[in-house]
XYZ file of C-alpha atoms in Angstrom:
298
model
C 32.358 -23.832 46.070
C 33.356 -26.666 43.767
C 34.910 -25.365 39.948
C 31.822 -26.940 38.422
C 29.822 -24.964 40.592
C 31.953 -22.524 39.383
C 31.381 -22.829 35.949
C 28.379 -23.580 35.464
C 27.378 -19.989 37.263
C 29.857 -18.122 34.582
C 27.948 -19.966 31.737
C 25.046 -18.781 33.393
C 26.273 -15.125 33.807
C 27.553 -15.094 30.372
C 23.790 -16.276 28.808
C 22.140 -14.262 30.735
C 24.497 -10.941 29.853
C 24.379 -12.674 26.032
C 19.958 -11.768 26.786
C 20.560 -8.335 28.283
C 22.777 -7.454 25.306
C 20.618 -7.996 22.569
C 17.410 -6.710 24.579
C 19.385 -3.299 25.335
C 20.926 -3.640 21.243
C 16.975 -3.717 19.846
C 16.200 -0.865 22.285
C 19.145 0.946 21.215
C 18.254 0.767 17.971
C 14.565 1.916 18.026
C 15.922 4.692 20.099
C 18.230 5.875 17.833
C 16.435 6.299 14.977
C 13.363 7.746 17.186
C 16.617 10.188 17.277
C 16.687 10.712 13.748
C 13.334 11.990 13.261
C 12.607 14.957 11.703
C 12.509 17.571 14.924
C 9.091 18.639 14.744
C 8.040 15.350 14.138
C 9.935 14.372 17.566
C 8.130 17.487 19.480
C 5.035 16.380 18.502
C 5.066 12.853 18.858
C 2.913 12.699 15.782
C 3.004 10.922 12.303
C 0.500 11.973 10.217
C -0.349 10.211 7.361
C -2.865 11.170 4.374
C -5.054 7.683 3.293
C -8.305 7.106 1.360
C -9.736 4.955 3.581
C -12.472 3.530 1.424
C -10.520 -0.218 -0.201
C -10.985 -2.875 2.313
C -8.865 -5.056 3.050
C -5.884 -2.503 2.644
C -7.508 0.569 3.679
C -11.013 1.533 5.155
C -12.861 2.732 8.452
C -14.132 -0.041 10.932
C -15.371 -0.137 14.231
C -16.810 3.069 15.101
C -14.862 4.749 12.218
C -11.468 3.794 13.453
C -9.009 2.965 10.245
C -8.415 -0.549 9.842
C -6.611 -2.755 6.995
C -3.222 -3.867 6.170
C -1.990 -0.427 5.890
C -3.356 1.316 9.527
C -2.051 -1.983 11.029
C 1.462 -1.790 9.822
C 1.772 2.135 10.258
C 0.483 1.190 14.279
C 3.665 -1.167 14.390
C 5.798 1.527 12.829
C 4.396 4.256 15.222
C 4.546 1.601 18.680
C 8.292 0.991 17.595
C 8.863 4.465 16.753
C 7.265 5.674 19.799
C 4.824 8.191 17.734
C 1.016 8.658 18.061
C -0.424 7.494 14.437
C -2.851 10.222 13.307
C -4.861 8.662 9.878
C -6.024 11.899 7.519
C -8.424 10.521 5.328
C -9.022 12.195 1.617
C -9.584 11.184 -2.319
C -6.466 8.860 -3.692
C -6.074 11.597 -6.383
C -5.481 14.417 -3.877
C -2.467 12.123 -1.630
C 0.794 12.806 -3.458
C -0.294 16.377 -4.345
C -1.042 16.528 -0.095
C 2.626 14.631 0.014
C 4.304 17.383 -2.026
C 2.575 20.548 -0.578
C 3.368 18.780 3.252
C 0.041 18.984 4.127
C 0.859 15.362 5.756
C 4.276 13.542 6.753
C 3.217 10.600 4.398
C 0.516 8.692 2.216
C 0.140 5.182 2.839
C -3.213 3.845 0.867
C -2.292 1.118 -1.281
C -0.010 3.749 -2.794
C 2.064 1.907 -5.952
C 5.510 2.747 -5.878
C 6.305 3.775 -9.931
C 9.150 5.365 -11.841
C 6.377 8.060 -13.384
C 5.380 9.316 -9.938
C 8.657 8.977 -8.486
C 9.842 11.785 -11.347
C 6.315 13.375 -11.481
C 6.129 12.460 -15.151
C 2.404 11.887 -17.168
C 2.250 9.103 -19.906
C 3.607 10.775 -22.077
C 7.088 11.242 -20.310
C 6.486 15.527 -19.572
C 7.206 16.672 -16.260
C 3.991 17.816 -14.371
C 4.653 17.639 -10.762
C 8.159 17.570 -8.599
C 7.588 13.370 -7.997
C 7.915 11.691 -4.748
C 9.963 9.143 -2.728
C 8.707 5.715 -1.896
C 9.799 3.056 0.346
C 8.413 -0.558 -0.723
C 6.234 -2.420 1.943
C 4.693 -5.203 -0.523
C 3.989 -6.281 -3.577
C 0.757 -6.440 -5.462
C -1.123 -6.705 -8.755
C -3.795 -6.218 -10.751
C -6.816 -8.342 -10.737
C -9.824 -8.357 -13.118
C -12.786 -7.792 -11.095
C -16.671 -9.712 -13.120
C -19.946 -10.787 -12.462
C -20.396 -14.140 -10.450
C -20.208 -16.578 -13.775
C -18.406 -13.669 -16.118
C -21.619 -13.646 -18.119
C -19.362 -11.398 -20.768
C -16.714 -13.455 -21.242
C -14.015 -11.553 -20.137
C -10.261 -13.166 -19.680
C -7.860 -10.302 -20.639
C -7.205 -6.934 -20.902
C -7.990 -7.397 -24.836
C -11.474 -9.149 -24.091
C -12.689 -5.256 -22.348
C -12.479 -3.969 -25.920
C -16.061 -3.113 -27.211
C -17.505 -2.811 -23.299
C -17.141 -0.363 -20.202
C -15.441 -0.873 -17.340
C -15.146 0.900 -13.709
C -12.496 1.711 -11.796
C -10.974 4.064 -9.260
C -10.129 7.197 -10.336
C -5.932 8.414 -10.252
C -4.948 4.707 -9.747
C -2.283 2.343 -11.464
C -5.610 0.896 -13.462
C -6.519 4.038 -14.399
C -3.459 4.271 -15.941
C -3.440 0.988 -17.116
C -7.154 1.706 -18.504
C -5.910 4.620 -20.460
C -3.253 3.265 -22.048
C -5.410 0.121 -23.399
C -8.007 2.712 -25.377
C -5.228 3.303 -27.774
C -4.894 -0.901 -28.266
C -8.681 -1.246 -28.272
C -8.770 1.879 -31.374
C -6.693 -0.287 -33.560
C -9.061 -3.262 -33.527
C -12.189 -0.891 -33.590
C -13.848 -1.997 -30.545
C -13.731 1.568 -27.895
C -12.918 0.876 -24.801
C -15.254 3.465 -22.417
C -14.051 3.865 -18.526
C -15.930 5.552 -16.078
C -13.418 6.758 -13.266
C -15.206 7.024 -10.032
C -14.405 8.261 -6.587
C -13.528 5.131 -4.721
C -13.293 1.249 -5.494
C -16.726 0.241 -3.868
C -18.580 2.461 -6.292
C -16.456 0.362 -9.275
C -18.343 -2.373 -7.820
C -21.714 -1.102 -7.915
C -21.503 -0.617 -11.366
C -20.417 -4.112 -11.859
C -22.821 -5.684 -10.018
C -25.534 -3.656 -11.446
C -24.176 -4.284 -15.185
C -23.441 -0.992 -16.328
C -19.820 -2.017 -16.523
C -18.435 -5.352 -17.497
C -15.296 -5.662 -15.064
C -13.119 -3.639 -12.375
C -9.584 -3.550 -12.223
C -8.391 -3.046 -8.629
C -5.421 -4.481 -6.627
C -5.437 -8.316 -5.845
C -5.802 -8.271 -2.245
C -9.091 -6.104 -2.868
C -10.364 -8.680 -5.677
C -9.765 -11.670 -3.070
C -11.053 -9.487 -0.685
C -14.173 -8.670 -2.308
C -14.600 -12.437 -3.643
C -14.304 -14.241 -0.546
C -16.785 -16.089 1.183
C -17.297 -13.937 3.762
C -17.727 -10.455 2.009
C -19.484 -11.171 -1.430
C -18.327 -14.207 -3.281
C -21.944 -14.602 -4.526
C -21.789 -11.607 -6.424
C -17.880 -11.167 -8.122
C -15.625 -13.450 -9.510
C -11.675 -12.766 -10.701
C -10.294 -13.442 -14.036
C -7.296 -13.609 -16.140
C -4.994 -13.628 -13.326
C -2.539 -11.048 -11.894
C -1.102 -8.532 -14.322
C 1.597 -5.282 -14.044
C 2.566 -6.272 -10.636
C 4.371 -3.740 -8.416
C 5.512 -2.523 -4.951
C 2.722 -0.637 -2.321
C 5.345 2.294 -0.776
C 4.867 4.767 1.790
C 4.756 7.995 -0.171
C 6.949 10.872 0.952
C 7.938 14.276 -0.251
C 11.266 13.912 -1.618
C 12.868 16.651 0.689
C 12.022 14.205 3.474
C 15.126 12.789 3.377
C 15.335 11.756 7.385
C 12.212 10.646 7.899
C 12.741 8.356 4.794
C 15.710 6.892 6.430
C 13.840 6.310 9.532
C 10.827 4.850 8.817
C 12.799 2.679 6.344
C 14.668 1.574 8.669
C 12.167 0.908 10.987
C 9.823 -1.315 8.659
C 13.692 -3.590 8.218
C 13.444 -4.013 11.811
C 9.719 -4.903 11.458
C 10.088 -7.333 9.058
C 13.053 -9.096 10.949
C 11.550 -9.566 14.319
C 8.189 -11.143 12.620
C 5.862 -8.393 13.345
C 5.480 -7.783 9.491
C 4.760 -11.291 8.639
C 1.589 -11.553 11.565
C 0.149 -8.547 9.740
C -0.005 -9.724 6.405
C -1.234 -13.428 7.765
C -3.914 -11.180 9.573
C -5.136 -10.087 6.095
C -4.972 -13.193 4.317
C -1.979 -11.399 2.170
C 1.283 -13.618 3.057
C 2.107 -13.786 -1.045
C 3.034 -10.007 -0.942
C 5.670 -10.164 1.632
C 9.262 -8.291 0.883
C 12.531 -9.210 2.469
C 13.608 -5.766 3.067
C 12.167 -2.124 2.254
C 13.585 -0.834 -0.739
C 13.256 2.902 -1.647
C 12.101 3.506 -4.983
C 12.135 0.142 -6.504
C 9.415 0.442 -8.644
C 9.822 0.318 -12.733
């Protein structure tokens, strides 16, 4: 056998080693931290996860009930790389970090903002009323301004809702938002009335019926609910994105290991480019994070 023979089969031997190495390296490390999962967790081969599956495109039922949206999809990838069975338990958004603390589910993941209040467990008024949760950041979001096709009010700011009712979502960053703008709304005169309902869609009813002026809700829902195909006839955004913020997976603070795992796990997802073909799926590419941060939220 000639030495370039020779050669050119080591080069070969060496790529092809170079292949096995980083196949067996990515294997290695979804293995490990499968390793590192809580132990009952590991038994059971189960994650389960509380949701309110009623806010399309993030979170809701579709085909034959089965949970779909940006959230179900990226808690499948965490599950296939994890090697766990994804179970969905679907509830009210105000019940998921009090189901979080009391470990009546591993996690919440339901368009959950990660915030310095519910990471202490504080109210608005900075007093301690619940022991607070950890967060890890998956994407970031804002809040959109949700009218009537034409904005037959006028509305263009969180100022322009004073004098009027709006709907929202009960036990969500815009109720807090909401709240808070009653008190700047008093000092020019002009109440502000909210009526906090049980999920988004009914929020939208009252719009479109005109018993409410405007909805705040997350921008990927506004889009969502604007777009061509869903009912951009009927709703139209205004005054642009404002407060924006991290969605987190939402988990009891004494779940120390699983937040390390999954953590880890959603780096790994966003490095090998399964994170980025879920938010293209949705239409949500804008909200992308480099990395997942635990509690980064202000």
């Amino acid at each position: 056998m000639s030495t370039r023979t020779l050669v050119a089969l080591s080069a070969g031997a060496l790529l092809l080693t170079g292949c096995g190495s980083g196949t067996s390296a990515a294997a290695r490390t979804a293995a490990d931290l499968r390793g590192k999962l809580p132990q009952p967790i590991r038994n059971a081969g189960v994650l389960k996860i509380g949701s309110d599956l009623n806010y399309a495109p993030v979170d809701f039922k579709g085909t034959e009930g089965v949970p779909d949206g940006l959230d179900p999809n990226l808690a499948a990838a965490l599950g296939a790389y994890l090697g766990l069975r994804i179970e969905f338990v679907d509830m009210p958004f105000e019940k998921l970090i009090p189901a979080v603390q009391a470990k009546q589910v591993d996690l919440a993941m339901s368009a959950i903002i990660d915030t310095r209040q519910r990471q202490e467990g504080t109210d608005l008024n900075g007093r301690q009323v619940n022991p607070g949760v950890d967060f890890i950041d998956y994407f970031i979001t804002g809040t959109s301004i949700l009218v009537r096709n034409g904005n037959p009010v006028g509305i263009s700011s969180l100022d322009s809702l004073c004098g009027h009712t709006i709907a929202l979502q009960r036990g969500t960053i815009q109720d807090e938002i909401a709240t808070r703008q009653i008190a700047a709304c008093g000092k020019v005169s002009k109440p502000l009335q909210i009526h906090r309902l049980d999920t988004d869609d009914q929020a939208l009813a009252e719009v479109a019926l005109g018993v409410a002026v405007a909805d705040l809700n997350d921008y990927p829902v506004a889009e969502y609910n604007t777009s061509p195909a869903r009912r951009g006839d009927r709703f139209q955004v205004t005054g642009g994105q404002f407060q924006t913020g991290p969605y987190a997976l939402t988990l009891n603070k004494e779940s120390t290991a699983l937040r390390y795992v999954l953590s880890k796990a959603l780096d790994q997802l966003i490095r090998n480019g399964e994170y980025d073909k879920i938010l293209a799926k949705w239409n949500v590419p804008s909200g992308a994070v480099t990395s997942a941060l635990v509690n980064g939220g202000l």
